């Protein structure tokens, strides 16, 4: 018996050693920024540095969240959350996990068919451009709720550096210069008067934000209610009504951020903690990872034909479920457990073969037994106490509805487009929605945002997330797999080429200039339709990896101005 045990042990050691050998070793020369204590990775250096300075001062991840997120509103107005909303997933140093939903809501005056004309057709641009596209913002409620529960430093210490940033201004980067120029033609379509962003800004100019500085000063002095019940609320509602919107003082007054149980599941020896509805992110991520778990992705190799096939087929099936089942949990019953059930997912993949693609037209949502019944930004923070957060916030489209409140100093979201305006008609990300995501007063629109924390062997391993609309889920998925299956550093994992499938349209989308033509040809030869396109697919993933020696590695996506900072 003893001899038998010994043989089994030797054999197991040999097999696991062989498996380890097959994986490429981590290339230590390709690490991102390494720090010993605390780190922030966000879309702009200014915001990461302000957040990291709060950590260095003794603040925790939640204190740094307030400073980083508000600073992004100044340095990255493309996606900032004051006029939008977001989700935060946390893991405390004692292992406790949770999440905060500060997603926008439909106004009280919203209705199911509000974006349809008398013939029942979707009115172009109405859910994406201008005041009618705006959901009730959750950003300020979100940062205050996080601070109230977990913050340790006074709010004034967190907001004052942001006010100074807004007053002193932020230097336009090359990427920001291109972005402003690209979207400028749309600003007059949404705004009656000229706005700050109509000017010809160019690289190295400094944009100052005095109105935003004043708004933030009032919020710092009067607290959360300044935005939802105070002078700012009144000026905000007046502005919305002047521009033909329907948000009222009652809408703001009733807005609340909500603590929700996150989605948690296991993949190999990882435990993954991600966002629950009203985001579809956590459930879809769980479905895809569980569907691909039986396959030896590490043996197939990173971005090999077989790996792309397996992920594509799992993505196709998960996104079909997403469109049918998921919506705001305060309004619809999301069959979460049933959708993540192993037997169900095994059955779902049973029609897959390496020989031919499954057609999306042959895939609808699966039958599960319900038990009871474009722009965004992501930042990750790990503090010196071992607490971690992953936060994704959004205005939806780039500069949201393009409606800019010059008086208060921020852009308004066009998050209403994340509802399904009409079942079967795709939204701006090509996502098809169902009844579960139809519009109702005070309902939260379904999201794909996937702020995620990963544990390995019971300890913090990674904080990760990204913008990218419908591609958010598959970008987070690939980043986790890049580290776990393909032994990449955090920096390599976020920089690696990405692809995407979302059920409909039935195409595998590849990031441009990143994949060999021969690989795409091989995928096409099997029968897949492909498209190589510069769009939101690229995302901008930001991640922090906890290394075996306890240090933190930042992965800041090279596709943006994203930057890691820490101490
Ligand atoms: O919540 C969502 O899923 C979308 N509003 C996110 C939009 C987005 O990521 C746009 N960024 N590229």
Coordinates of C-alpha atoms and ligand atoms in Angstrom, one line a residue:
X1 CA 0.0 0.0 0.0
X2 CA 2.8 2.4 1.0
X3 CA 4.7 1.5 -2.1
X4 CA 1.6 2.2 -4.1
X5 CA 1.1 5.6 -2.5
X6 CA 4.8 6.3 -3.2
X7 CA 4.4 5.4 -6.9
X8 CA 1.3 7.6 -7.2
X9 CA 3.1 10.5 -5.6
X10 CA 6.1 10.2 -7.9
X11 CA 3.8 9.9 -10.9
X12 CA 1.8 12.9 -9.8
X13 CA 5.0 14.9 -9.3
X14 CA 6.2 13.8 -12.7
X15 CA 3.0 14.7 -14.4
X16 CA 2.6 18.1 -12.7
X17 CA 6.3 18.8 -13.4
X18 CA 5.7 17.9 -17.0
X19 CA 2.7 20.1 -17.1
X20 CA 4.7 23.0 -15.6
X21 CA 7.4 22.4 -18.1
X22 CA 5.0 22.6 -21.0
X23 CA 3.9 26.1 -19.9
X24 CA 6.3 28.9 -21.0
X25 CA 8.1 30.2 -17.9
X26 CA 7.1 33.7 -16.7
X27 CA 9.3 36.2 -18.5
X28 CA 10.5 38.3 -15.6
X29 CA 11.9 41.0 -17.9
X30 CA 8.4 41.8 -19.1
X31 CA 6.9 42.8 -15.7
X32 CA 5.1 46.1 -15.3
X33 CA 5.7 48.5 -12.4
X34 CA 6.6 46.6 -9.2
X35 CA 6.0 48.0 -5.8
X36 CA 6.1 46.7 -2.2
X37 CA 3.1 48.2 -0.6
X38 CA 0.1 49.8 -2.4
X39 CA -0.8 50.4 -6.0
X40 CA -3.3 52.1 -8.3
X41 CA -3.6 51.4 -12.0
X42 CA -6.0 53.6 -13.9
X43 CA -6.5 55.3 -17.3
X44 CA -4.4 58.4 -16.5
X45 CA -1.2 59.0 -14.7
X46 CA -2.7 62.0 -12.9
X47 CA -5.4 59.9 -11.3
X48 CA -3.2 56.9 -10.5
X49 CA -0.7 59.3 -8.7
X50 CA -3.4 61.0 -6.7
X51 CA -4.8 57.6 -5.6
X52 CA -1.3 56.3 -4.8
X53 CA -0.5 59.4 -2.8
X54 CA -3.6 58.7 -0.6
X55 CA -2.3 55.1 0.0
X56 CA 1.1 56.5 0.9
X57 CA -0.5 58.8 3.4
X58 CA -2.0 55.9 5.2
X59 CA -5.4 55.7 3.5
X60 CA -6.9 52.4 2.4
X61 CA -8.1 51.2 -1.0
X62 CA -11.5 52.8 -0.5
X63 CA -10.0 56.2 0.4
X64 CA -7.9 55.9 -2.7
X65 CA -11.0 54.9 -4.7
X66 CA -12.7 58.2 -3.9
X67 CA -9.6 60.2 -5.0
X68 CA -8.8 58.1 -8.1
X69 CA -12.3 58.1 -9.4
X70 CA -13.0 61.8 -8.9
X71 CA -9.5 62.5 -10.4
X72 CA -10.5 60.5 -13.5
X73 CA -13.5 62.8 -13.9
X74 CA -10.9 65.6 -14.4
X75 CA -8.2 63.8 -16.3
X76 CA -10.3 61.4 -18.3
X77 CA -13.7 63.1 -18.9
X78 CA -14.2 60.7 -21.8
X79 CA -15.6 58.2 -19.3
X80 CA -15.8 59.9 -15.9
X81 CA -18.5 58.7 -13.5
X82 CA -20.0 61.9 -12.0
X83 CA -22.4 62.0 -14.9
X84 CA -22.5 58.2 -15.2
X85 CA -22.2 55.2 -12.9
X86 CA -20.3 52.1 -12.2
X87 CA -19.6 48.9 -10.1
X88 CA -17.0 48.1 -7.5
X89 CA -16.0 44.7 -6.3
X90 CA -13.9 44.4 -3.2
X91 CA -12.0 41.8 -1.2
X92 CA -10.8 42.8 2.3
X93 CA -7.6 41.6 3.8
X94 CA -9.6 39.2 6.0
X95 CA -11.1 37.5 2.9
X96 CA -14.5 39.1 3.1
X97 CA -15.9 40.0 -0.4
X98 CA -18.7 42.2 -1.6
X99 CA -19.7 44.6 -4.3
X100 CA -21.3 48.0 -4.8
X101 CA -23.8 48.8 -7.6
X102 CA -23.9 52.5 -8.5
X103 CA -25.3 52.0 -11.9
X104 CA -27.5 54.6 -13.5
X105 CA -31.3 54.2 -13.3
X106 CA -34.1 54.9 -15.8
X107 CA -35.9 58.2 -14.8
X108 CA -39.4 57.9 -13.3
X109 CA -40.8 59.3 -16.5
X110 CA -39.1 56.6 -18.7
X111 CA -41.3 54.0 -20.3
X112 CA -40.9 50.7 -22.2
X113 CA -41.3 52.1 -25.7
X114 CA -39.9 55.6 -25.2
X115 CA -37.3 55.1 -28.0
X116 CA -39.9 53.8 -30.6
X117 CA -41.8 55.8 -33.2
X118 CA -45.5 55.3 -34.0
X119 CA -44.6 52.4 -36.3
X120 CA -42.8 50.7 -33.4
X121 CA -39.3 51.3 -34.9
X122 CA -36.3 52.5 -32.9
X123 CA -35.8 56.3 -33.4
X124 CA -32.2 56.7 -34.5
X125 CA -29.8 58.4 -31.9
X126 CA -32.5 59.0 -29.3
X127 CA -31.1 56.5 -26.8
X128 CA -27.5 57.6 -27.5
X129 CA -27.3 61.3 -28.2
X130 CA -28.5 64.2 -26.0
X131 CA -30.6 64.6 -22.9
X132 CA -33.2 61.8 -23.6
X133 CA -30.3 59.2 -23.5
X134 CA -29.3 60.0 -20.0
X135 CA -29.9 57.7 -17.0
X136 CA -30.0 59.1 -13.4
X137 CA -26.2 59.3 -12.5
X138 CA -24.8 57.1 -9.7
X139 CA -21.2 58.2 -9.5
X140 CA -21.2 60.5 -6.5
X141 CA -23.6 58.1 -4.5
X142 CA -21.1 55.3 -5.3
X143 CA -17.9 56.9 -4.0
X144 CA -19.7 58.2 -0.9
X145 CA -21.2 54.8 -0.1
X146 CA -17.8 53.1 -0.4
X147 CA -16.3 55.8 1.8
X148 CA -19.0 55.6 4.4
X149 CA -18.6 51.9 4.8
X150 CA -14.9 51.4 4.6
X151 CA -13.1 54.8 4.3
X152 CA -10.7 56.0 7.0
X153 CA -9.5 59.4 5.9
X154 CA -11.7 62.6 6.0
X155 CA -13.4 63.2 2.6
X156 CA -11.8 66.7 2.4
X157 CA -8.3 65.0 2.3
X158 CA -9.5 62.9 -0.6
X159 CA -11.3 65.5 -2.7
X160 CA -9.0 68.5 -2.2
X161 CA -6.2 67.2 -4.4
X162 CA -8.8 66.6 -7.1
X163 CA -10.1 70.1 -6.9
X164 CA -6.5 71.3 -7.3
X165 CA -6.1 69.1 -10.3
X166 CA -9.2 70.6 -11.9
X167 CA -8.1 74.1 -11.1
X168 CA -4.5 73.7 -12.4
X169 CA -5.6 71.7 -15.4
X170 CA -4.5 68.5 -17.1
X171 CA -2.2 68.2 -20.1
X172 CA -3.7 66.8 -23.3
X173 CA -1.9 63.6 -24.3
X174 CA -1.5 62.5 -28.0
X175 CA -4.3 59.9 -27.5
X176 CA -6.6 62.5 -25.9
X177 CA -5.9 64.9 -28.7
X178 CA -7.0 62.3 -31.3
X179 CA -10.0 61.3 -29.3
X180 CA -11.3 64.9 -28.8
X181 CA -10.9 65.6 -32.6
X182 CA -12.6 62.4 -33.5
X183 CA -15.7 63.1 -31.4
X184 CA -15.9 66.9 -31.8
X185 CA -18.3 66.8 -34.8
X186 CA -20.9 65.2 -32.5
X187 CA -20.8 67.8 -29.7
X188 CA -23.0 70.4 -31.5
X189 CA -25.6 67.7 -32.2
X190 CA -26.2 67.2 -28.4
X191 CA -25.5 70.8 -27.1
X192 CA -27.4 74.0 -27.7
X193 CA -24.4 76.2 -26.8
X194 CA -20.7 75.7 -27.4
X195 CA -18.8 73.7 -24.8
X196 CA -15.3 73.5 -23.4
X197 CA -14.5 70.7 -25.7
X198 CA -15.4 72.5 -28.9
X199 CA -12.1 74.4 -28.7
X200 CA -9.2 73.2 -30.8
X201 CA -7.3 71.4 -28.1
X202 CA -4.0 69.8 -29.1
X203 CA -1.4 67.7 -27.6
X204 CA 0.5 69.4 -24.7
X205 CA -2.2 72.0 -24.2
X206 CA -3.5 72.3 -20.6
X207 CA -7.3 72.0 -20.1
X208 CA -8.5 73.6 -16.8
X209 CA -11.9 72.7 -15.3
X210 CA -13.0 75.6 -13.1
X211 CA -16.7 74.7 -13.1
X212 CA -15.9 71.1 -12.1
X213 CA -13.6 72.4 -9.4
X214 CA -16.6 74.4 -8.0
X215 CA -19.0 71.5 -8.2
X216 CA -16.4 69.3 -6.3
X217 CA -15.9 72.0 -3.7
X218 CA -19.6 72.1 -3.0
X219 CA -19.7 68.3 -2.8
X220 CA -16.7 68.3 -0.5
X221 CA -18.3 70.9 1.8
X222 CA -21.9 69.6 1.8
X223 CA -21.5 65.9 1.2
X224 CA -23.3 63.4 -1.0
X225 CA -26.6 65.1 -0.8
X226 CA -25.3 68.2 -2.5
X227 CA -25.4 66.2 -5.8
X228 CA -28.8 64.5 -5.1
X229 CA -30.8 67.1 -3.1
X230 CA -28.8 70.4 -2.9
X231 CA -28.0 73.3 -5.2
X232 CA -26.1 71.1 -7.6
X233 CA -29.2 68.9 -7.9
X234 CA -31.4 71.8 -8.8
X235 CA -28.9 73.2 -11.3
X236 CA -28.5 69.8 -12.8
X237 CA -32.3 69.2 -13.2
X238 CA -32.7 72.7 -14.7
X239 CA -30.0 71.9 -17.3
X240 CA -31.6 68.6 -18.2
X241 CA -35.0 70.1 -18.7
X242 CA -33.6 73.0 -20.7
X243 CA -32.1 70.4 -23.0
X244 CA -35.3 68.4 -23.4
X245 CA -34.5 65.7 -20.9
X246 CA -36.9 64.0 -18.4
X247 CA -34.8 63.7 -15.2
X248 CA -36.4 65.4 -12.2
X249 CA -35.4 66.4 -8.7
X250 CA -37.4 63.4 -7.5
X251 CA -35.2 61.1 -9.6
X252 CA -32.1 62.4 -8.0
X253 CA -33.6 62.4 -4.5
X254 CA -34.6 58.7 -4.9
X255 CA -31.2 57.5 -6.2
X256 CA -29.3 55.1 -4.0
X257 CA -26.1 53.0 -4.5
X258 CA -26.7 49.4 -3.5
X259 CA -24.5 46.8 -1.9
X260 CA -25.0 43.5 -3.7
X261 CA -23.6 40.0 -3.3
X262 CA -21.0 39.4 -5.9
X263 CA -20.8 36.4 -8.2
X264 CA -18.2 33.9 -6.9
X265 CA -17.1 30.7 -8.5
X266 CA -14.1 28.4 -8.9
X267 CA -11.9 27.8 -11.9
X268 CA -9.0 25.4 -11.4
X269 CA -7.4 26.5 -8.2
X270 CA -8.7 30.1 -8.5
X271 CA -11.7 31.6 -6.8
X272 CA -13.1 34.4 -8.9
X273 CA -15.2 37.2 -7.5
X274 CA -17.0 39.4 -10.0
X275 CA -20.0 41.7 -10.5
X276 CA -23.6 40.4 -10.2
X277 CA -26.7 41.8 -12.0
X278 CA -27.4 44.5 -13.1
X279 CA -24.1 43.6 -14.7
X280 CA -24.0 40.5 -16.8
X281 CA -20.2 40.4 -16.4
X282 CA -19.8 38.0 -13.5
X283 CA -22.3 35.5 -14.7
X284 CA -21.0 35.4 -18.3
X285 CA -17.4 35.2 -17.1
X286 CA -18.4 32.2 -14.9
X287 CA -20.3 30.5 -17.7
X288 CA -17.4 30.9 -20.2
X289 CA -14.7 29.8 -17.8
X290 CA -16.7 26.8 -16.6
X291 CA -17.4 25.8 -20.2
X292 CA -13.7 25.9 -21.1
X293 CA -12.4 24.4 -17.9
X294 CA -12.3 20.8 -19.2
X295 CA -10.1 21.8 -22.1
X296 CA -6.3 21.9 -21.8
X297 CA -5.9 25.5 -23.0
X298 CA -2.3 25.7 -21.8
X299 CA -1.4 22.8 -24.0
X300 CA -3.3 24.2 -27.0
X301 CA -1.3 27.4 -26.5
X302 CA -2.1 31.1 -26.3
X303 CA -4.2 32.4 -29.2
X304 CA -3.7 29.1 -31.0
X305 CA -6.5 28.0 -33.4
X306 CA -7.8 25.5 -30.8
X307 CA -7.8 28.0 -28.0
X308 CA -9.6 30.6 -30.1
X309 CA -12.2 27.9 -31.1
X310 CA -13.0 26.8 -27.6
X311 CA -13.3 30.3 -26.2
X312 CA -15.4 31.5 -29.2
X313 CA -17.8 28.6 -28.8
X314 CA -18.2 29.2 -25.0
X315 CA -18.6 32.9 -25.6
X316 CA -21.3 32.3 -28.2
X317 CA -23.4 30.2 -25.8
X318 CA -22.9 32.6 -22.8
X319 CA -23.9 35.7 -24.7
X320 CA -27.0 34.0 -26.0
X321 CA -28.1 33.3 -22.4
X322 CA -27.1 36.9 -21.4
X323 CA -29.5 38.4 -23.9
X324 CA -32.5 36.3 -22.8
X325 CA -32.2 36.0 -19.1
X326 CA -30.4 38.9 -17.5
X327 CA -31.7 42.2 -16.2
X328 CA -31.9 44.4 -13.0
X329 CA -32.4 42.0 -10.1
X330 CA -34.8 44.5 -8.5
X331 CA -37.2 43.9 -11.4
X332 CA -36.5 40.5 -12.8
X333 CA -35.5 37.1 -11.5
X334 CA -32.1 36.3 -12.8
X335 CA -31.6 32.5 -12.7
X336 CA -28.0 32.9 -11.5
X337 CA -27.4 29.5 -9.9
X338 CA -29.0 27.6 -12.8
X339 CA -27.0 29.5 -15.4
X340 CA -23.7 28.7 -13.6
X341 CA -24.6 25.1 -12.8
X342 CA -21.9 22.6 -14.1
X343 CA -24.3 20.1 -15.6
X344 CA -26.1 22.8 -17.5
X345 CA -22.9 24.2 -18.9
X346 CA -21.5 20.8 -19.8
X347 CA -24.7 20.1 -21.7
X348 CA -24.5 23.5 -23.4
X349 CA -21.0 22.7 -24.8
X350 CA -22.0 19.2 -25.9
X351 CA -22.8 20.4 -29.4
X352 CA -19.3 21.8 -29.9
X353 CA -16.8 20.0 -32.1
X354 CA -13.4 21.1 -33.3
X355 CA -14.4 20.1 -36.9
X356 CA -17.1 22.7 -37.6
X357 CA -18.3 25.9 -36.0
X358 CA -21.7 26.0 -34.3
X359 CA -23.9 28.5 -36.0
X360 CA -25.3 31.3 -33.8
X361 CA -28.7 30.8 -35.6
X362 CA -28.7 27.3 -34.1
X363 CA -28.0 28.6 -30.6
X364 CA -30.7 30.3 -28.6
X365 CA -30.7 30.7 -24.8
X366 CA -30.5 27.4 -23.0
X367 CA -33.4 26.0 -21.0
X368 CA -32.7 26.6 -17.4
X369 CA -35.1 26.1 -14.6
X370 CA -35.4 29.5 -12.9
X371 CA -35.3 28.6 -9.2
X372 CA -37.7 31.3 -8.1
X373 CA -39.1 32.5 -10.7
X374 CA -18.8 53.5 -25.4
X375 CA -17.0 55.0 -22.8
X376 CA -15.9 53.3 -19.8
X377 CA -12.8 53.1 -17.7
X378 CA -11.5 50.6 -15.2
X379 CA -9.1 51.0 -12.3
X380 CA -7.7 48.6 -9.8
X381 CA -6.3 49.3 -6.3
X382 CA -4.5 47.1 -3.8
X383 CA -3.5 48.8 -0.6
X384 CA -0.6 48.2 1.9
X385 CA -3.1 46.5 4.2
X386 CA -4.0 43.8 1.7
X387 CA -7.4 45.1 0.7
X388 CA -8.2 45.0 -3.0
X389 CA -10.8 46.7 -5.2
X390 CA -11.7 46.5 -8.9
X391 CA -13.9 49.3 -10.2
X392 CA -15.4 49.9 -13.6
X393 CA -17.2 53.2 -14.3
X394 CA -18.8 54.5 -17.4
X395 CA -20.7 57.1 -19.4
X396 CA -21.4 54.3 -21.9
X397 CA -20.5 55.9 -25.2
X398 CA -17.3 58.0 -25.6
X399 CA -18.2 61.3 -23.8
X400 CA -21.6 59.6 -23.1
X401 CA -24.5 61.4 -24.7
X402 CA -22.1 64.1 -25.8
X403 CA -24.3 66.4 -23.7
X404 CA -21.9 68.5 -21.5
X405 CA -23.0 70.5 -18.5
X406 CA -20.8 73.5 -18.9
X407 CA -22.3 75.0 -15.7
X408 CA -21.3 72.0 -13.5
X409 CA -18.4 70.8 -15.6
X410 CA -19.1 67.2 -16.7
X411 CA -20.5 65.0 -19.5
X412 CA -23.8 63.1 -19.1
X413 CA -24.1 59.4 -19.8
X414 CA -26.1 57.7 -22.6
X415 CA -26.6 54.6 -20.5
X416 CA -30.3 54.3 -21.5
X417 CA -29.0 52.6 -24.7
X418 CA -27.9 49.6 -22.5
X419 CA -31.6 48.8 -22.1
X420 CA -33.2 46.9 -25.0
X421 CA -35.2 49.6 -26.7
X422 CA -36.9 46.9 -28.8
X423 CA -36.4 43.2 -28.3
X424 CA -34.4 41.8 -31.1
X425 CA -32.9 45.1 -32.3
X426 CA -29.2 45.5 -31.5
X427 CA -27.9 48.4 -29.3
X428 CA -24.7 50.3 -30.0
X429 CA -22.6 47.3 -29.1
X430 CA -24.6 45.0 -31.4
X431 CA -26.1 43.3 -28.3
X432 CA -29.6 42.0 -28.7
X433 CA -31.7 42.4 -25.6
X434 CA -34.8 40.6 -24.3
X435 CA -37.7 41.3 -22.1
X436 CA -35.6 41.0 -18.9
X437 CA -33.8 44.1 -20.0
X438 CA -36.8 46.2 -21.2
X439 CA -37.2 49.8 -19.9
X440 CA -39.2 50.5 -16.7
X441 CA -39.1 53.6 -14.5
X442 CA -36.3 53.3 -11.9
X443 CA -34.9 50.1 -13.4
X444 CA -31.1 49.7 -14.0
X445 CA -30.0 48.8 -17.5
X446 CA -28.1 45.6 -18.0
X447 CA -24.3 46.0 -18.1
X448 CA -21.3 44.0 -19.3
X449 CA -18.9 45.6 -16.9
X450 CA -16.8 43.0 -15.1
X451 CA -14.7 44.4 -12.3
X452 CA -13.1 41.2 -11.0
X453 CA -10.9 40.0 -8.1
X454 CA -9.2 36.6 -8.3
X455 CA -7.9 34.6 -5.3
X456 CA -5.4 31.8 -5.6
X457 CA -5.2 29.2 -2.8
X458 CA -7.3 31.4 -0.6
X459 CA -5.1 34.5 -1.0
X460 CA -5.4 37.7 -3.1
X461 CA -4.0 37.0 -6.6
X462 CA -5.3 39.7 -9.0
X463 CA -7.6 42.7 -9.5
X464 CA -8.7 43.2 -13.1
X465 CA -11.2 44.9 -15.4
X466 CA -11.6 47.0 -18.6
X467 CA -13.9 49.2 -20.7
X468 CA -15.0 47.9 -24.1
X469 CA -18.8 47.5 -24.1
X470 CA -19.8 44.0 -25.0
X471 CA -16.1 42.9 -25.2
X472 CA -15.4 43.7 -21.6
X473 CA -16.3 40.2 -20.5
X474 CA -14.1 38.4 -23.0
X475 CA -11.2 40.8 -22.4
X476 CA -11.3 40.1 -18.6
X477 CA -11.6 36.4 -19.4
X478 CA -8.5 36.4 -21.7
X479 CA -6.4 38.4 -19.2
X480 CA -7.1 36.0 -16.4
X481 CA -6.3 33.0 -18.7
X482 CA -3.2 34.7 -20.0
X483 CA -1.8 34.8 -16.4
X484 CA -3.2 31.5 -15.2
X485 CA -2.9 29.3 -18.2
X486 CA -0.2 30.9 -20.2
X487 CA 2.1 32.1 -17.4
X488 CA 2.2 35.8 -18.5
X489 CA 3.2 38.7 -16.4
X490 CA 0.4 41.2 -15.6
X491 CA 1.9 43.6 -18.2
X492 CA 2.1 40.9 -20.9
X493 CA -1.4 39.7 -20.1
X494 CA -3.0 43.1 -20.6
X495 CA -1.0 43.9 -23.7
X496 CA -1.6 40.5 -25.4
X497 CA -3.7 40.5 -28.6
X498 CA -7.4 39.9 -28.0
X499 CA -10.4 38.5 -30.0
X500 CA -14.1 38.3 -29.3
X501 CA -17.4 36.6 -30.1
X502 CA -20.8 37.6 -28.7
X503 CA -23.2 35.2 -30.3
X504 CA -24.7 37.8 -32.6
X505 CA -23.4 38.9 -35.0
X506 CA -22.0 35.5 -35.7
X507 CA -18.4 36.5 -36.3
X508 CA -15.1 36.2 -34.5
X509 CA -13.7 39.7 -34.1
X510 CA -9.9 40.1 -34.1
X511 CA -7.9 43.1 -32.9
X512 CA -6.1 44.7 -35.9
X513 CA -2.4 44.3 -36.6
X514 CA -2.0 41.9 -33.7
X515 CA -2.8 38.5 -35.3
X516 CA -1.0 36.7 -38.1
X517 CA -3.0 36.5 -41.3
X518 CA -2.2 32.8 -41.4
X519 CA -3.9 32.3 -38.0
X520 CA -7.0 34.1 -39.1
X521 CA -7.0 32.1 -42.4
X522 CA -6.8 28.9 -40.4
X523 CA -9.9 29.9 -38.4
X524 CA -11.8 30.8 -41.6
X525 CA -10.8 27.5 -43.1
X526 CA -12.7 25.7 -40.4
X527 CA -15.8 27.7 -41.3
X528 CA -15.8 30.7 -39.0
X529 CA -16.6 34.2 -40.3
X530 CA -14.0 36.7 -39.1
X531 CA -13.6 40.4 -38.9
X532 CA -10.5 42.4 -38.1
X533 CA -11.6 45.7 -36.8
X534 CA -10.5 48.6 -34.7
X535 CA -13.4 49.1 -32.3
X536 CA -14.2 48.8 -28.6
X537 CA -12.8 45.2 -28.8
X538 CA -9.4 46.5 -27.8
X539 CA -10.6 47.6 -24.4
X540 CA -8.0 49.0 -22.0
X541 CA -7.4 46.4 -19.4
X542 CA -5.9 47.4 -16.1
X543 CA -4.7 44.8 -13.5
X544 CA -2.7 44.3 -10.4
X545 CA -1.1 41.0 -9.8
X546 CA 0.1 39.9 -6.3
X547 CA 3.4 38.1 -6.9
X548 CA 4.6 35.1 -4.8
X549 CA 7.1 37.3 -2.9
X550 CA 4.2 39.6 -1.8
X551 CA 5.1 42.5 -4.2
X552 CA 2.5 44.0 -6.5
X553 CA 2.9 44.1 -10.3
X554 CA 0.8 46.6 -12.3
X555 CA -0.4 45.8 -15.7
X556 CA -1.4 49.1 -17.4
X557 CA -2.8 48.6 -20.9
X558 CA -0.4 50.1 -23.6
X559 CA -3.5 50.8 -25.8
X560 CA -4.3 53.9 -23.7
X561 CA -2.5 56.4 -21.5
X562 CA -3.0 53.9 -18.6
X563 CA -0.5 54.1 -15.9
X564 CA 0.4 52.3 -12.7
X565 CA 1.6 54.2 -9.6
X566 CA 2.4 53.0 -6.1
X567 CA 4.8 53.0 -3.2
Ligands
LIG1 O1 -22.3 48.9 -19.0 C1 -21.9 48.5 -20.1 O2 -21.8 47.4 -20.3 C2 -21.6 49.6 -21.1 N1 -22.3 50.8 -20.8 C3 -20.1 49.8 -21.1 C4 -19.7 50.7 -22.2 C5 -18.3 50.7 -22.5 O3 -17.5 49.9 -22.0 C6 -17.8 51.6 -23.6 N2 -16.4 51.5 -23.6 N3 -15.6 51.3 -24.5

